[in-house]
Amino acid sequence: MSPHAARDRGRWCAAAAIAGLAAAASAGAAHEADVDPVGVWSCLLYGESGDQRFYLALADDGGARIARPAESKDGEWQPLGAWRRTRDRIELDDGLNGRLFVASAAGADLGGTWLGIGDRGGWWCAATAYAVDDEPPAVAGLLPVLMPAVMASPRYPLSAIREAKEGRTVSCFIVTGAGEIERPAIVETTDDLFRGPTLDAVAASSYRSWGDDDATLPACRSFTFELAAGG
Amino acid sequence: MGRFLVVASLAAFLPAASAQPDSRSVFGERTPLLAAGADAIRAGRYDDGIRLTIEGLETEPVTTRLKAAALANLCAAHAAKGEPDVAIGFCDESVELDPRNWRAYSNRSFAYWQKGMYAEATADIDAAASLAPSAPQVRQMRGLINEKTLRPRVTMENRQ
């Protein structure tokens, strides 16, 4: 198989697999207004290989550019690939890393899941006031470390215990400068049983104040629901 | 209050789980007392059900299989009354007579569960499941055991 064919096949698999995840992410937000993806976003990417913050510029001509901390420091955007809107979602090709990003088209925030060859994860972005033609925002906006103030633990659903179900969820949300959590959403879930407890726990959580009132940062929290024998 | 809730939940659980589902088809017209006893137990009238079933066992012609079914019903009724030790005795007799009666295993599982003997309860519900894998009562009983024996834990990780 040629490298191109292998890459195409990997991307097809990625798209097929990610469709399921995106459906889970968008199901709860079907009633929300569609997001306008054009603009500059402050983003968080998570995956097995680690977490990364970056700025993302989506132009109305379908072009996408990225500024990671190093590029942001230099005031330079790096071409990333192309984005497009389908009926209910937004897709972004990451030509730099061979990844496909998928987001629900609903809601105020931009994010969902991504899939590369041999790796996968999620991403979440907060809108910024910057324009696509501007230089990348200051690197300082990518550097704050969010310190949890309250980390509420979700209740384990009784029905899941009875059915001996384990699972995993990831919720992403926006953290204001005051440390409050806004608009939590489910990005990944292995079972809808865990959706409600996850969102309840996130909504009851907060971070320490880290910036001014207008500042926002995307953040995510993963939850692993496990059952051990021996009652 | 707590005791009332426990009794109420047992009563809600057991009638469906315990007595034979259709007393007429199981016990037939030649054993009206056993049939009436099963109906009473299913209706939650445990004392009436126990009395009628014992009378039926003493006076009506029963095959080994019918006797095993009647003993399983006595087991169910006593378990529902919160008398697991008495219940287990009847279930033991029932299983000995008819090792294919999944309700006897299911009822004994419930009695063991009441006593906090979860390993024994699990063994019996496994036996019931092997005979009646799709019975809702088996799933319910397994859920009750899981609730007592599985320790839930949630691990959180911040991504930023």
CSV table of C-alpha atoms in Angstrom, one decimal:
chain,number,residue,atom,x,y,z
A,1,MET,CA,0.0,0.0,0.0
A,2,SER,CA,1.4,3.4,-0.9
A,3,PRO,CA,1.9,6.0,1.8
A,4,HIS,CA,-0.8,8.1,0.2
A,5,ALA,CA,-3.2,5.2,0.2
A,6,ALA,CA,-2.4,4.3,3.8
A,7,ARG,CA,-2.9,7.9,4.8
A,8,ASP,CA,-6.2,8.1,3.0
A,9,ARG,CA,-7.4,4.9,4.5
A,10,GLY,CA,-6.4,6.1,8.0
A,11,ARG,CA,-8.3,9.3,7.4
A,12,TRP,CA,-11.3,7.5,6.2
A,13,CYS,CA,-11.3,5.3,9.3
A,14,ALA,CA,-10.7,8.5,11.4
A,15,ALA,CA,-13.7,10.2,9.8
A,16,ALA,CA,-15.9,7.1,10.3
A,17,ALA,CA,-14.9,6.7,13.9
A,18,ILE,CA,-15.1,10.3,14.8
A,19,ALA,CA,-18.6,10.6,13.4
A,20,GLY,CA,-19.9,8.5,16.4
A,21,LEU,CA,-18.1,10.7,18.9
A,22,ALA,CA,-19.4,13.9,17.3
A,23,ALA,CA,-22.9,12.6,17.4
A,24,ALA,CA,-22.6,12.0,21.1
A,25,ALA,CA,-21.2,15.5,21.6
A,26,SER,CA,-23.9,17.2,19.6
A,27,ALA,CA,-26.9,15.2,20.7
A,28,GLY,CA,-27.5,17.3,23.8
A,29,ALA,CA,-27.0,20.6,22.0
A,30,ALA,CA,-29.4,20.1,19.1
A,31,HIS,CA,-31.6,23.0,20.2
A,32,GLU,CA,-28.7,25.5,20.5
A,33,ALA,CA,-27.9,28.2,17.9
A,34,ASP,CA,-25.3,27.3,15.4
A,35,VAL,CA,-21.8,28.5,16.2
A,36,ASP,CA,-20.1,30.9,13.7
A,37,PRO,CA,-16.7,29.4,13.4
A,38,VAL,CA,-15.1,32.3,11.6
A,39,GLY,CA,-12.8,34.1,13.9
A,40,VAL,CA,-9.9,33.5,16.3
A,41,TRP,CA,-10.3,30.9,19.0
A,42,SER,CA,-8.3,30.1,22.1
A,43,CYS,CA,-8.1,26.3,22.1
A,44,LEU,CA,-7.2,23.3,24.2
A,45,LEU,CA,-6.4,19.9,22.7
A,46,TYR,CA,-6.1,16.8,24.8
A,47,GLY,CA,-5.1,13.3,23.9
A,48,GLU,CA,-3.0,10.4,25.0
A,49,SER,CA,0.2,12.2,23.9
A,50,GLY,CA,-0.6,15.2,26.2
A,51,ASP,CA,-2.5,18.4,26.2
A,52,GLN,CA,-1.7,21.5,24.2
A,53,ARG,CA,-3.0,25.1,24.1
A,54,PHE,CA,-3.1,27.1,20.8
A,55,TYR,CA,-4.9,29.8,19.0
A,56,LEU,CA,-6.9,28.8,15.9
A,57,ALA,CA,-7.9,31.2,13.2
A,58,LEU,CA,-10.7,30.1,10.9
A,59,ALA,CA,-11.2,32.4,7.9
A,60,ASP,CA,-14.4,32.7,5.9
A,61,ASP,CA,-12.6,31.4,2.8
A,62,GLY,CA,-12.2,28.0,4.5
A,63,GLY,CA,-8.6,28.5,5.5
A,64,ALA,CA,-7.3,27.6,8.9
A,65,ARG,CA,-4.2,28.7,10.7
A,66,ILE,CA,-2.7,27.9,14.1
A,67,ALA,CA,-0.5,29.7,16.6
A,68,ARG,CA,1.0,27.5,19.3
A,69,PRO,CA,3.0,29.2,22.1
A,70,ALA,CA,6.2,29.5,20.1
A,71,GLU,CA,4.4,30.9,17.0
A,72,SER,CA,2.3,33.2,19.2
A,73,LYS,CA,5.4,34.5,20.8
A,74,ASP,CA,6.8,35.3,17.3
A,75,GLY,CA,3.6,36.9,16.2
A,76,GLU,CA,3.2,34.4,13.3
A,77,TRP,CA,0.3,32.2,12.2
A,78,GLN,CA,1.2,28.8,10.8
A,79,PRO,CA,-1.0,27.5,7.9
A,80,LEU,CA,-2.9,24.5,9.2
A,81,GLY,CA,-5.3,23.2,6.6
A,82,ALA,CA,-8.9,23.8,5.6
A,83,TRP,CA,-12.2,23.8,7.5
A,84,ARG,CA,-15.7,23.2,6.2
A,85,ARG,CA,-19.2,23.1,7.6
A,86,THR,CA,-21.4,20.1,6.9
A,87,ARG,CA,-25.1,19.9,7.9
A,88,ASP,CA,-24.6,19.7,11.6
A,89,ARG,CA,-20.9,19.8,12.2
A,90,ILE,CA,-17.7,21.5,11.4
A,91,GLU,CA,-14.7,19.6,10.2
A,92,LEU,CA,-11.1,20.8,10.2
A,93,ASP,CA,-8.2,19.1,8.4
A,94,ASP,CA,-4.9,19.4,10.3
A,95,GLY,CA,-2.5,19.0,7.5
A,96,LEU,CA,0.5,19.6,9.8
A,97,ASN,CA,-0.2,16.5,12.0
A,98,GLY,CA,-2.5,14.4,9.8
A,99,ARG,CA,-5.5,14.9,12.1
A,100,LEU,CA,-9.2,15.4,11.5
A,101,PHE,CA,-11.0,17.7,13.9
A,102,VAL,CA,-14.8,17.4,14.2
A,103,ALA,CA,-17.0,19.8,16.1
A,104,SER,CA,-20.7,20.1,16.7
A,105,ALA,CA,-22.1,23.1,14.8
A,106,ALA,CA,-24.3,23.9,17.7
A,107,GLY,CA,-23.5,26.0,20.8
A,108,ALA,CA,-21.4,29.1,21.6
A,109,ASP,CA,-18.1,27.2,21.9
A,110,LEU,CA,-16.2,25.3,19.2
A,111,GLY,CA,-14.9,21.8,19.9
A,112,GLY,CA,-15.4,18.1,19.8
A,113,THR,CA,-13.1,15.2,19.0
A,114,TRP,CA,-10.1,14.7,16.8
A,115,LEU,CA,-8.6,11.6,15.3
A,116,GLY,CA,-5.2,11.0,13.9
A,117,ILE,CA,-3.5,7.8,12.8
A,118,GLY,CA,-2.9,6.0,16.0
A,119,ASP,CA,-4.1,8.7,18.3
A,120,ARG,CA,-7.3,10.4,19.2
A,121,GLY,CA,-8.7,12.9,21.7
A,122,GLY,CA,-10.8,16.0,22.1
A,123,TRP,CA,-10.5,19.8,21.7
A,124,TRP,CA,-12.4,22.7,23.0
A,125,CYS,CA,-12.1,26.4,22.1
A,126,ALA,CA,-13.3,29.7,23.6
A,127,ALA,CA,-14.0,32.6,21.3
A,128,THR,CA,-11.7,35.6,21.4
A,129,ALA,CA,-12.2,39.2,20.4
A,130,TYR,CA,-9.4,39.0,17.8
A,131,ALA,CA,-10.0,39.1,14.1
A,132,VAL,CA,-8.7,36.6,11.6
A,133,ASP,CA,-6.5,39.2,9.9
A,134,ASP,CA,-4.9,40.2,13.2
A,135,GLU,CA,-1.6,38.8,14.5
A,136,PRO,CA,-2.0,36.0,16.9
A,137,PRO,CA,-3.1,37.1,20.4
A,138,ALA,CA,-0.4,37.3,23.1
A,139,VAL,CA,1.3,34.1,24.1
A,140,ALA,CA,0.4,35.0,27.7
A,141,GLY,CA,-3.2,33.9,26.9
A,142,LEU,CA,-2.0,30.3,26.4
A,143,LEU,CA,0.0,30.0,29.5
A,144,PRO,CA,-2.2,30.3,32.6
A,145,VAL,CA,-2.4,27.2,34.7
A,146,LEU,CA,-5.9,26.6,36.0
A,147,MET,CA,-5.9,25.6,39.7
A,148,PRO,CA,-9.0,23.8,40.8
A,149,ALA,CA,-10.8,25.3,43.7
A,150,VAL,CA,-13.7,22.9,44.0
A,151,MET,CA,-13.5,19.5,42.2
A,152,ALA,CA,-16.9,18.0,42.7
A,153,SER,CA,-17.0,14.2,42.2
A,154,PRO,CA,-19.9,12.8,40.2
A,155,ARG,CA,-22.2,10.3,41.8
A,156,TYR,CA,-21.9,6.8,40.3
A,157,PRO,CA,-25.4,6.1,38.8
A,158,LEU,CA,-27.1,3.4,40.8
A,159,SER,CA,-28.4,1.8,37.6
A,160,ALA,CA,-24.8,1.5,36.4
A,161,ILE,CA,-23.8,-0.2,39.6
A,162,ARG,CA,-26.7,-2.6,39.3
A,163,GLU,CA,-25.7,-3.4,35.7
A,164,ALA,CA,-22.0,-3.5,36.6
A,165,LYS,CA,-21.3,-0.8,34.0
A,166,GLU,CA,-18.0,1.0,33.9
A,167,GLY,CA,-17.2,3.9,31.6
A,168,ARG,CA,-15.5,7.1,30.8
A,169,THR,CA,-16.7,10.6,30.0
A,170,VAL,CA,-14.9,13.8,29.1
A,171,SER,CA,-16.5,17.2,29.7
A,172,CYS,CA,-15.2,20.4,28.3
A,173,PHE,CA,-16.2,23.9,29.3
A,174,ILE,CA,-15.1,27.5,29.5
A,175,VAL,CA,-13.4,28.9,32.6
A,176,THR,CA,-13.9,32.6,33.3
A,177,GLY,CA,-11.2,34.8,34.8
A,178,ALA,CA,-13.0,34.5,38.1
A,179,GLY,CA,-12.6,30.7,37.9
A,180,GLU,CA,-16.3,30.0,37.2
A,181,ILE,CA,-17.2,27.2,34.9
A,182,GLU,CA,-19.5,28.0,32.0
A,183,ARG,CA,-21.3,26.0,29.4
A,184,PRO,CA,-20.1,22.5,30.3
A,185,ALA,CA,-20.6,19.9,27.5
A,186,ILE,CA,-20.0,16.3,27.1
A,187,VAL,CA,-17.3,15.6,24.4
A,188,GLU,CA,-17.0,11.9,24.9
A,189,THR,CA,-19.0,9.3,26.8
A,190,THR,CA,-19.1,5.5,26.7
A,191,ASP,CA,-22.6,5.4,28.0
A,192,ASP,CA,-25.3,8.0,28.4
A,193,LEU,CA,-25.9,6.8,31.9
A,194,PHE,CA,-22.8,8.8,32.9
A,195,ARG,CA,-23.7,12.0,31.1
A,196,GLY,CA,-25.9,13.6,33.8
A,197,PRO,CA,-23.7,12.9,36.8
A,198,THR,CA,-20.7,14.2,34.8
A,199,LEU,CA,-22.4,17.5,33.9
A,200,ASP,CA,-23.7,17.9,37.5
A,201,ALA,CA,-20.2,17.4,38.9
A,202,VAL,CA,-18.6,19.9,36.5
A,203,ALA,CA,-21.3,22.5,37.2
A,204,ALA,CA,-20.6,22.2,40.9
A,205,SER,CA,-16.9,22.7,40.4
A,206,SER,CA,-14.8,25.8,40.1
A,207,TYR,CA,-11.2,27.0,39.6
A,208,ARG,CA,-9.2,29.6,41.4
A,209,SER,CA,-9.4,33.1,40.0
A,210,TRP,CA,-6.7,33.5,37.4
A,211,GLY,CA,-7.5,36.5,35.2
A,212,ASP,CA,-9.7,39.6,34.7
A,213,ASP,CA,-13.4,39.4,34.2
A,214,ASP,CA,-13.3,39.3,30.4
A,215,ALA,CA,-10.7,36.5,30.2
A,216,THR,CA,-11.8,33.0,29.3
A,217,LEU,CA,-10.0,29.7,28.8
A,218,PRO,CA,-11.2,26.4,27.6
A,219,ALA,CA,-10.6,23.4,29.8
A,220,CYS,CA,-11.6,19.8,30.0
A,221,ARG,CA,-12.0,17.1,32.7
A,222,SER,CA,-12.1,13.4,32.2
A,223,PHE,CA,-13.9,11.0,34.4
A,224,THR,CA,-13.3,7.3,34.7
A,225,PHE,CA,-16.1,5.3,36.3
A,226,GLU,CA,-14.9,2.0,37.7
A,227,LEU,CA,-16.3,-0.7,39.9
A,228,ALA,CA,-14.2,-2.9,42.2
A,229,ALA,CA,-15.3,-6.2,43.7
A,230,GLY,CA,-15.5,-6.6,47.4
A,231,GLY,CA,-18.4,-5.0,49.2
B,1,MET,CA,-38.6,4.4,58.5
B,2,GLY,CA,-35.6,2.6,57.2
B,3,ARG,CA,-37.1,-0.8,58.1
B,4,PHE,CA,-40.4,0.2,56.3
B,5,LEU,CA,-38.5,1.1,53.2
B,6,VAL,CA,-36.6,-2.2,53.2
B,7,VAL,CA,-39.8,-4.2,53.7
B,8,ALA,CA,-41.5,-2.2,50.9
B,9,SER,CA,-38.7,-2.8,48.5
B,10,LEU,CA,-38.6,-6.5,49.2
B,11,ALA,CA,-42.3,-6.7,48.7
B,12,ALA,CA,-42.1,-4.9,45.4
B,13,PHE,CA,-39.2,-7.1,44.2
B,14,LEU,CA,-40.2,-10.5,45.4
B,15,PRO,CA,-43.7,-11.3,44.0
B,16,ALA,CA,-42.5,-11.1,40.5
B,17,ALA,CA,-39.3,-13.0,41.3
B,18,SER,CA,-40.6,-15.8,43.4
B,19,ALA,CA,-43.9,-17.5,42.9
B,20,GLN,CA,-44.6,-19.6,39.8
B,21,PRO,CA,-45.9,-17.2,37.0
B,22,ASP,CA,-49.1,-18.8,36.2
B,23,SER,CA,-50.4,-20.9,39.0
B,24,ARG,CA,-53.0,-22.7,36.9
B,25,SER,CA,-50.6,-23.8,34.2
B,26,VAL,CA,-48.0,-24.9,36.8
B,27,PHE,CA,-50.2,-26.4,39.4
B,28,GLY,CA,-53.3,-27.4,37.4
B,29,GLU,CA,-56.8,-27.9,38.4
B,30,ARG,CA,-56.1,-30.9,40.6
B,31,THR,CA,-54.2,-28.8,43.0
B,32,PRO,CA,-56.4,-25.7,43.7
B,33,LEU,CA,-54.8,-25.0,47.1
B,34,LEU,CA,-51.3,-24.8,45.7
B,35,ALA,CA,-52.6,-22.6,42.9
B,36,ALA,CA,-54.4,-20.3,45.3
B,37,GLY,CA,-51.3,-20.2,47.5
B,38,ALA,CA,-49.1,-19.2,44.6
B,39,ASP,CA,-51.6,-16.5,43.7
B,40,ALA,CA,-51.7,-15.2,47.2
B,41,ILE,CA,-47.9,-15.0,47.4
B,42,ARG,CA,-47.8,-13.2,44.1
B,43,ALA,CA,-50.4,-10.8,45.4
B,44,GLY,CA,-48.2,-10.1,48.5
B,45,ARG,CA,-50.5,-12.0,50.9
B,46,TYR,CA,-47.7,-14.1,52.2
B,47,ASP,CA,-49.3,-15.6,55.3
B,48,ASP,CA,-52.3,-16.7,53.3
B,49,GLY,CA,-50.0,-18.0,50.6
B,50,ILE,CA,-47.9,-20.0,53.1
B,51,ARG,CA,-51.0,-21.5,54.8
B,52,LEU,CA,-52.6,-22.5,51.5
B,53,THR,CA,-49.4,-23.9,50.1
B,54,ILE,CA,-48.8,-26.0,53.2
B,55,GLU,CA,-52.4,-27.2,53.1
B,56,GLY,CA,-52.0,-28.1,49.4
B,57,LEU,CA,-48.8,-30.0,50.0
B,58,GLU,CA,-50.6,-32.0,52.8
B,59,THR,CA,-53.8,-32.8,50.9
B,60,GLU,CA,-53.3,-32.5,47.2
B,61,PRO,CA,-51.7,-35.0,44.8
B,62,VAL,CA,-48.4,-33.6,43.7
B,63,THR,CA,-45.6,-34.8,41.5
B,64,THR,CA,-42.0,-34.3,42.6
B,65,ARG,CA,-41.7,-31.3,40.3
B,66,LEU,CA,-44.9,-29.7,41.6
B,67,LYS,CA,-43.7,-30.3,45.2
B,68,ALA,CA,-40.5,-28.6,44.3
B,69,ALA,CA,-42.4,-25.6,42.8
B,70,ALA,CA,-44.5,-25.3,45.9
B,71,LEU,CA,-41.5,-25.4,48.2
B,72,ALA,CA,-39.9,-22.7,46.1
B,73,ASN,CA,-43.0,-20.6,46.7
B,74,LEU,CA,-42.8,-21.2,50.4
B,75,CYS,CA,-39.2,-20.1,50.2
B,76,ALA,CA,-40.2,-16.9,48.3
B,77,ALA,CA,-43.0,-16.1,50.8
B,78,HIS,CA,-40.7,-16.5,53.8
B,79,ALA,CA,-38.0,-14.4,52.2
B,80,ALA,CA,-40.5,-11.7,51.4
B,81,LYS,CA,-41.5,-11.8,55.1
B,82,GLY,CA,-37.9,-11.2,56.1
B,83,GLU,CA,-37.3,-14.8,57.3
B,84,PRO,CA,-34.4,-15.8,55.2
B,85,ASP,CA,-33.3,-18.8,57.3
B,86,VAL,CA,-36.7,-20.4,57.0
B,87,ALA,CA,-36.7,-19.5,53.3
B,88,ILE,CA,-33.4,-21.1,52.7
B,89,GLY,CA,-34.6,-24.4,54.2
B,90,PHE,CA,-37.5,-24.6,51.8
B,91,CYS,CA,-35.3,-23.6,48.8
B,92,ASP,CA,-32.8,-26.3,49.8
B,93,GLU,CA,-35.6,-28.9,49.7
B,94,SER,CA,-36.9,-27.6,46.4
B,95,VAL,CA,-33.5,-27.7,44.7
B,96,GLU,CA,-32.9,-31.1,46.0
B,97,LEU,CA,-36.2,-32.3,44.4
B,98,ASP,CA,-35.8,-30.4,41.2
B,99,PRO,CA,-32.4,-29.0,40.4
B,100,ARG,CA,-33.9,-27.5,37.2
B,101,ASN,CA,-36.2,-25.1,39.0
B,102,TRP,CA,-34.5,-21.7,38.4
B,103,ARG,CA,-36.9,-19.9,40.7
B,104,ALA,CA,-35.7,-21.9,43.7
B,105,TYR,CA,-32.2,-20.7,43.0
B,106,SER,CA,-33.4,-17.2,42.4
B,107,ASN,CA,-35.4,-17.2,45.7
B,108,ARG,CA,-32.6,-18.7,47.7
B,109,SER,CA,-30.3,-16.1,46.2
B,110,PHE,CA,-32.6,-13.4,47.5
B,111,ALA,CA,-32.6,-15.0,51.0
B,112,TYR,CA,-28.8,-15.2,51.0
B,113,TRP,CA,-28.7,-11.5,49.9
B,114,GLN,CA,-30.9,-10.6,52.9
B,115,LYS,CA,-28.4,-12.3,55.2
B,116,GLY,CA,-25.5,-10.5,53.6
B,117,MET,CA,-24.1,-13.8,52.2
B,118,TYR,CA,-23.3,-12.3,48.8
B,119,ALA,CA,-21.0,-15.1,47.6
B,120,GLU,CA,-23.8,-17.6,48.1
B,121,ALA,CA,-26.3,-15.3,46.6
B,122,THR,CA,-24.1,-14.9,43.5
B,123,ALA,CA,-23.6,-18.6,43.2
B,124,ASP,CA,-27.3,-19.1,43.3
B,125,ILE,CA,-28.1,-16.4,40.8
B,126,ASP,CA,-25.5,-17.8,38.5
B,127,ALA,CA,-27.3,-21.1,38.7
B,128,ALA,CA,-30.6,-19.5,38.0
B,129,ALA,CA,-29.1,-17.6,35.1
B,130,SER,CA,-27.8,-20.8,33.6
B,131,LEU,CA,-31.3,-22.2,33.6
B,132,ALA,CA,-33.2,-19.0,32.7
B,133,PRO,CA,-30.7,-16.5,31.2
B,134,SER,CA,-33.4,-14.1,30.0
B,135,ALA,CA,-35.5,-14.0,33.1
B,136,PRO,CA,-35.9,-10.4,34.3
B,137,GLN,CA,-35.9,-11.6,37.9
B,138,VAL,CA,-32.4,-12.9,37.4
B,139,ARG,CA,-31.2,-9.5,36.1
B,140,GLN,CA,-33.0,-7.8,39.0
B,141,MET,CA,-31.4,-10.1,41.6
B,142,ARG,CA,-28.0,-9.6,40.1
B,143,GLY,CA,-28.5,-5.9,40.3
B,144,LEU,CA,-29.3,-6.1,44.0
B,145,ILE,CA,-26.1,-8.2,44.5
B,146,ASN,CA,-24.0,-5.8,42.5
B,147,GLU,CA,-25.3,-2.9,44.5
B,148,LYS,CA,-24.0,-4.5,47.7
B,149,THR,CA,-20.8,-6.0,46.4
B,150,LEU,CA,-19.3,-3.5,43.8
B,151,ARG,CA,-17.5,-0.5,45.1
B,152,PRO,CA,-17.8,2.5,42.7
B,153,ARG,CA,-14.9,4.8,42.2
B,154,VAL,CA,-14.6,7.8,39.9
B,155,THR,CA,-11.2,9.1,38.9
B,156,MET,CA,-11.0,12.7,37.6
B,157,GLU,CA,-8.2,14.2,35.5
B,158,ASN,CA,-7.9,17.9,34.5
B,159,ARG,CA,-6.9,18.5,30.9
B,160,GLN,CA,-5.5,21.9,30.2
